[in-house]
Tab-separated table of C-alpha atoms in Angstrom:
chain	number	residue	atom	x	y	z
A	1	MET	CA	-8.883	184.960	8.347
A	2	ASN	CA	-11.897	183.708	10.310
A	3	PRO	CA	-13.837	186.871	11.305
A	4	TRP	CA	-16.024	185.293	14.010
A	5	PRO	CA	-13.521	185.434	16.919
A	6	PHE	CA	-13.179	189.195	16.266
A	7	VAL	CA	-16.950	189.696	16.020
A	8	ILE	CA	-17.588	187.694	19.222
A	9	ALA	CA	-14.808	189.532	21.096
A	10	ALA	CA	-16.230	192.936	20.024
A	11	TYR	CA	-19.741	191.993	21.226
A	12	ALA	CA	-18.377	190.515	24.463
A	13	VAL	CA	-16.342	193.596	25.470
A	14	THR	CA	-19.245	195.928	24.614
A	15	ILE	CA	-21.915	193.944	26.470
A	16	GLY	CA	-19.564	193.213	29.388
A	17	GLY	CA	-18.358	196.811	29.674
A	18	THR	CA	-21.861	198.266	29.482
A	19	ALA	CA	-23.231	195.762	32.015
A	20	ALA	CA	-20.327	196.457	34.404
A	21	ALA	CA	-20.867	200.237	34.164
A	22	PHE	CA	-24.617	199.811	34.700
A	23	ILE	CA	-24.210	197.576	37.755
A	24	TRP	CA	-21.491	199.840	39.228
A	25	ALA	CA	-23.707	202.945	38.754
A	26	TRP	CA	-26.730	201.149	40.266
A	27	LEU	CA	-24.806	199.863	43.318
A	28	ALA	CA	-23.239	203.312	43.918
A	29	MET	CA	-26.644	204.992	43.637
A	30	ARG	CA	-28.309	202.475	45.953
A	31	ALA	CA	-25.564	202.853	48.575
A	32	ALA	CA	-25.617	206.670	48.408
A	33	GLU	CA	-29.429	206.930	48.587
A	34	LYS	CA	-29.507	204.410	51.450
A	35	ALA	CA	-26.943	206.482	53.375
A	36	ALA	CA	-28.973	209.664	52.741
A	37	ALA	CA	-32.197	207.974	53.878
A	38	GLY	CA	-30.423	206.588	56.970
A	39	LEU	CA	-29.274	210.034	58.037
A	40	ARG	CA	-32.791	211.421	57.510
A	41	ARG	CA	-34.193	208.743	59.831
A	42	GLU	CA	-31.526	209.501	62.476
A	43	ARG	CA	-32.515	213.163	62.610
B	1	MET	CA	-34.038	224.357	31.666
B	2	HIS	CA	-34.076	226.197	34.975
B	3	GLY	CA	-37.272	224.316	35.840
B	4	PHE	CA	-34.985	221.377	36.693
B	5	ALA	CA	-32.607	223.560	38.742
B	6	ASN	CA	-34.201	222.303	41.947
B	7	PRO	CA	-32.647	218.885	42.828
B	8	THR	CA	-35.886	217.771	44.536
B	9	ARG	CA	-37.881	218.454	41.360
B	10	PHE	CA	-35.180	216.749	39.267
B	11	LEU	CA	-35.190	213.666	41.524
B	12	ALA	CA	-39.003	213.448	41.390
B	13	ILE	CA	-38.665	212.992	37.620
B	14	ALA	CA	-35.400	210.982	37.550
B	15	ARG	CA	-36.514	208.287	40.025
B	16	PRO	CA	-39.440	206.875	37.985
B	17	VAL	CA	-37.739	207.508	34.623
B	18	THR	CA	-34.479	205.601	35.369
B	19	PRO	CA	-35.896	202.009	35.331
B	20	TRP	CA	-37.982	202.695	32.215
B	21	LEU	CA	-34.944	204.057	30.359
B	22	ALA	CA	-32.908	201.032	31.413
B	23	ALA	CA	-35.604	198.499	30.453
B	24	ALA	CA	-36.298	200.117	27.066
B	25	GLY	CA	-32.555	200.405	26.425
B	26	VAL	CA	-31.868	196.744	27.187
B	27	LEU	CA	-34.782	195.618	24.971
B	28	LEU	CA	-33.840	197.819	22.015
B	29	ALA	CA	-30.087	197.142	22.229
B	30	GLY	CA	-30.771	193.433	22.751
B	31	TYR	CA	-32.900	193.245	19.611
B	32	GLY	CA	-30.424	195.388	17.642
B	33	LEU	CA	-27.506	193.123	18.576
B	34	TYR	CA	-29.534	189.956	17.876
B	35	ALA	CA	-30.588	191.291	14.464
B	36	GLY	CA	-27.026	192.436	13.802
B	37	LEU	CA	-25.611	189.010	14.587
B	38	PHE	CA	-28.261	186.696	13.118
B	39	LEU	CA	-30.748	188.542	10.865
B	40	SER	CA	-28.782	191.048	8.796
B	41	PRO	CA	-26.839	189.783	5.754
B	42	PRO	CA	-23.022	189.844	5.543
B	43	ASP	CA	-21.459	192.736	3.615
B	44	TYR	CA	-20.447	191.987	-0.006
B	45	LEU	CA	-16.875	193.194	0.662
B	46	GLN	CA	-16.244	192.772	4.396
B	47	GLY	CA	-18.317	189.629	4.896
B	48	GLU	CA	-19.200	188.787	8.516
B	49	THR	CA	-16.748	191.346	9.936
B	50	VAL	CA	-19.288	194.104	9.225
B	51	ARG	CA	-21.339	192.878	12.228
B	52	ILE	CA	-18.901	194.756	14.503
B	53	LEU	CA	-20.628	197.893	13.146
B	54	TYR	CA	-23.556	197.343	15.549
B	55	VAL	CA	-21.383	197.757	18.649
B	56	HIS	CA	-18.622	200.012	17.275
B	57	VAL	CA	-20.782	202.820	15.846
B	58	PRO	CA	-23.054	203.313	18.924
B	59	ALA	CA	-19.915	203.331	21.123
B	60	ALA	CA	-18.311	206.002	18.907
B	61	TRP	CA	-21.472	208.142	18.861
B	62	LEU	CA	-21.868	207.904	22.646
B	63	GLY	CA	-18.185	208.683	23.281
B	64	MET	CA	-18.471	211.838	21.184
B	65	GLY	CA	-22.022	212.602	22.354
B	66	GLY	CA	-20.896	212.274	25.967
B	67	TRP	CA	-18.259	214.980	25.584
B	68	THR	CA	-20.756	217.167	23.697
B	69	GLY	CA	-23.033	216.772	26.728
B	70	ILE	CA	-20.164	217.716	29.052
B	71	ALA	CA	-19.484	220.829	26.934
B	72	VAL	CA	-23.159	221.910	26.929
B	73	ALA	CA	-23.446	221.312	30.692
B	74	SER	CA	-20.166	223.190	31.276
B	75	LEU	CA	-21.527	226.132	29.289
B	76	ALA	CA	-24.744	226.056	31.349
B	77	GLN	CA	-22.637	226.019	34.532
B	78	ILE	CA	-20.337	228.883	33.493
B	79	VAL	CA	-22.903	231.148	31.808
B	80	TRP	CA	-26.185	230.466	33.652
B	81	ARG	CA	-24.779	228.957	36.876
B	82	HIS	CA	-27.290	226.121	36.574
B	83	PRO	CA	-26.947	224.170	39.840
B	84	LEU	CA	-27.372	220.730	38.270
B	85	ALA	CA	-25.152	221.360	35.223
B	86	GLY	CA	-21.928	220.421	37.024
B	87	VAL	CA	-23.570	217.299	38.452
B	88	ALA	CA	-24.761	216.260	34.969
B	89	ALA	CA	-21.327	216.860	33.401
B	90	ARG	CA	-19.596	214.871	36.129
B	91	ALA	CA	-22.133	212.044	35.769
B	92	VAL	CA	-21.521	211.806	32.010
B	93	ALA	CA	-17.703	211.564	32.295
B	94	VAL	CA	-17.296	207.901	33.337
B	95	PRO	CA	-19.834	206.363	30.896
B	96	GLY	CA	-18.464	208.682	28.180
B	97	ALA	CA	-14.929	207.428	28.826
B	98	LEU	CA	-16.179	203.827	28.868
B	99	PHE	CA	-17.892	204.094	25.468
B	100	THR	CA	-14.845	205.884	23.985
B	101	ALA	CA	-12.656	203.002	25.206
B	102	LEU	CA	-15.182	200.488	23.781
B	103	CYS	CA	-15.093	202.341	20.444
B	104	LEU	CA	-11.280	202.058	20.347
B	105	LEU	CA	-11.339	198.380	21.386
B	106	THR	CA	-14.045	197.310	18.939
B	107	GLY	CA	-12.419	199.420	16.206
B	108	SER	CA	-9.164	197.596	16.791
B	109	LEU	CA	-10.994	194.243	16.644
B	110	TRP	CA	-12.570	195.374	13.354
B	111	GLY	CA	-9.296	196.722	11.955
B	112	ARG	CA	-7.329	193.475	12.313
B	113	PRO	CA	-9.467	191.354	9.924
B	114	ALA	CA	-10.520	194.295	7.682
B	115	TRP	CA	-7.233	196.222	7.314
B	116	GLY	CA	-4.680	193.684	8.551
B	117	THR	CA	-3.641	195.855	11.500
B	118	TRP	CA	-4.832	196.426	15.075
B	119	TRP	CA	-3.886	200.105	15.100
B	120	GLN	CA	-2.879	202.934	12.790
B	121	TRP	CA	-1.794	206.417	13.927
B	122	ASP	CA	-4.191	208.136	11.532
B	123	GLY	CA	-6.433	211.138	12.149
B	124	ARG	CA	-9.594	209.285	13.210
B	125	MET	CA	-8.021	206.779	15.594
B	126	THR	CA	-5.558	209.251	17.102
B	127	SER	CA	-8.228	211.932	17.708
B	128	MET	CA	-10.466	209.302	19.326
B	129	LEU	CA	-7.568	208.263	21.589
B	130	VAL	CA	-7.080	211.955	22.468
B	131	LEU	CA	-10.782	212.042	23.452
B	132	LEU	CA	-10.203	209.131	25.850
B	133	PHE	CA	-7.270	211.010	27.455
B	134	LEU	CA	-9.456	214.142	27.699
B	135	TYR	CA	-12.046	212.079	29.587
B	136	PHE	CA	-9.331	210.782	31.964
B	137	GLY	CA	-8.151	214.355	32.570
B	138	TYR	CA	-11.712	215.552	33.176
B	139	ILE	CA	-12.452	212.729	35.648
B	140	ALA	CA	-9.195	213.425	37.526
B	141	LEU	CA	-9.936	217.169	37.676
B	142	ALA	CA	-13.547	216.608	38.789
B	143	ASN	CA	-12.441	214.240	41.572
B	144	ALA	CA	-9.663	216.593	42.693
B	145	GLY	CA	-12.053	219.492	43.373
B	146	ASP	CA	-13.761	220.040	46.722
B	147	GLU	CA	-17.224	220.494	45.171
B	148	ARG	CA	-19.709	218.244	46.896
B	149	SER	CA	-21.529	217.043	43.781
B	150	GLY	CA	-20.716	219.261	40.786
B	151	VAL	CA	-17.399	220.361	39.320
B	152	SER	CA	-15.138	223.396	39.735
B	153	ARG	CA	-15.129	226.300	37.281
B	154	ALA	CA	-11.683	225.166	36.017
B	155	THR	CA	-13.092	221.680	35.304
B	156	ALA	CA	-16.050	223.231	33.458
B	157	ILE	CA	-13.664	225.323	31.330
B	158	PHE	CA	-11.664	222.160	30.581
B	159	GLY	CA	-14.917	220.473	29.501
B	160	LEU	CA	-15.714	223.377	27.205
B	161	VAL	CA	-12.222	223.678	25.682
B	162	GLY	CA	-11.956	219.902	25.171
B	163	ALA	CA	-14.986	220.080	22.858
B	164	VAL	CA	-12.650	221.386	20.140
B	165	ASN	CA	-11.675	217.728	19.592
B	166	ILE	CA	-15.240	216.693	18.601
B	167	PRO	CA	-15.311	218.401	15.153
B	168	ILE	CA	-11.713	217.205	14.613
B	169	ILE	CA	-12.851	213.579	15.148
B	170	ASN	CA	-15.847	214.154	12.887
B	171	ARG	CA	-13.852	215.725	10.016
B	172	SER	CA	-10.655	213.653	10.448
B	173	VAL	CA	-11.583	211.176	7.685
B	174	VAL	CA	-12.130	214.104	5.303
B	175	TRP	CA	-9.061	216.186	6.239
B	176	TRP	CA	-6.493	213.348	6.341
B	177	ASN	CA	-5.897	210.286	4.192
B	178	SER	CA	-6.984	207.447	6.473
B	179	LEU	CA	-7.519	203.702	6.584
B	180	HIS	CA	-10.850	204.524	8.247
B	181	GLN	CA	-13.732	204.840	5.822
B	182	PRO	CA	-15.539	208.203	5.419
B	183	ALA	CA	-18.876	208.665	7.205
B	184	SER	CA	-21.619	206.414	5.794
B	185	ILE	CA	-24.373	208.158	7.753
B	186	THR	CA	-24.622	211.947	7.572
B	187	LEU	CA	-27.360	214.530	8.086
B	188	GLY	CA	-28.045	214.169	4.354
B	189	GLY	CA	-28.866	210.439	4.605
B	190	SER	CA	-27.286	206.995	4.705
B	191	LYS	CA	-25.210	205.077	2.159
B	192	ILE	CA	-25.866	201.792	4.011
B	193	ASP	CA	-28.441	199.336	2.637
B	194	ALA	CA	-31.626	199.159	4.734
B	195	ALA	CA	-31.074	195.431	5.453
B	196	ILE	CA	-27.779	196.261	7.195
B	197	LEU	CA	-28.871	199.639	8.584
B	198	TYR	CA	-31.994	198.766	10.630
B	199	PRO	CA	-30.243	196.767	13.425
B	200	LEU	CA	-27.926	199.773	13.873
B	201	VAL	CA	-30.937	202.023	14.535
B	202	PHE	CA	-32.119	199.659	17.309
B	203	SER	CA	-28.680	199.146	18.879
B	204	ALA	CA	-27.773	202.878	18.746
B	205	LEU	CA	-31.100	203.875	20.315
B	206	GLY	CA	-30.848	201.094	22.922
B	207	PHE	CA	-27.286	201.951	23.989
B	208	THR	CA	-28.254	205.646	24.118
B	209	LEU	CA	-31.095	204.876	26.565
B	210	ILE	CA	-28.774	202.678	28.689
B	211	PHE	CA	-26.213	205.530	28.673
B	212	ALA	CA	-28.951	207.956	29.808
B	213	ALA	CA	-29.997	205.551	32.606
B	214	ILE	CA	-26.369	205.291	33.799
B	215	VAL	CA	-26.054	209.119	33.772
B	216	LEU	CA	-29.273	209.498	35.800
B	217	MET	CA	-28.077	206.896	38.338
B	218	ARG	CA	-24.695	208.670	38.616
B	219	MET	CA	-26.482	212.015	39.138
B	220	ARG	CA	-28.719	210.513	41.834
B	221	ALA	CA	-25.647	209.038	43.579
B	222	LEU	CA	-23.764	212.359	43.441
B	223	LEU	CA	-26.766	214.290	44.804
B	224	ALA	CA	-27.340	211.754	47.609
B	225	ARG	CA	-23.635	211.848	48.584
B	226	ALA	CA	-23.747	215.661	48.620
B	227	LYS	CA	-26.800	215.527	50.888
B	228	VAL	CA	-25.038	213.160	53.316
B	229	GLU	CA	-21.901	215.323	53.374
B	230	ALA	CA	-23.900	218.496	53.968
B	231	ARG	CA	-25.812	216.882	56.831
B	232	LEU	CA	-22.628	215.501	58.428
B	233	ARG	CA	-21.035	218.963	58.233
B	234	ARG	CA	-24.089	220.529	59.878
B	235	MET	CA	-24.030	217.868	62.607
B	236	ALA	CA	-20.290	218.419	63.174
B	237	ALA	CA	-20.787	222.189	63.397
B	238	ALA	CA	-23.719	221.906	65.836
């Protein structure tokens, strides 16, 4: 059995999953901190 | 520990640290994965399949380490009422669940060429799947509560009780006859040859730093959302 498709799939799901979680966390943080800063300015 | 109890003091440290953690994590994990794919030799028994080690093992460690973090934070919340403990535990849950799922997926992709099967209901794989379900339960409980940023006392107790699964995962390959190999790296040392081991050190350290960066970003988001909610409530009451 050729092992490379399994190796490539394992790397792809790990890199893709980690990148997706990182981007999701960064976007959520940016949106939340922007909303907090916006309210501070409104005060 | 209580020095970080003040969210303002915590944020003053977390804001500059987050990008450095992320950058160092990407560099270290990137080199570890490159070395794992192209520089390290194939295993004498498993051949090229062994390269899955460099993504599977860090994912397993972070899945288990994540719940250990939840348990420690839950203890700090219940015993010392640390105000940021609930926020930290809640922030760990999603990346912890992700890395547990990645461990199961990459393990399955390793199992097919190495053992001839995608899945086996043995102690190690089943206890890891239980950990994933524990994460799902924790996330659901944390989201169901009306706490603005942290978690309820019931959720913290769930986080603490769920930690009983961590030593079961760790000892499963010793207690039960399993397709999964016994631990190659223990506190006593490593049975892996240095030529195969060193990329694992880089990838494990790199993914750990990325995990920490994600947790800090989640904590910052939870604290900012709590601030917005508190201000909106004050404005509505005024």
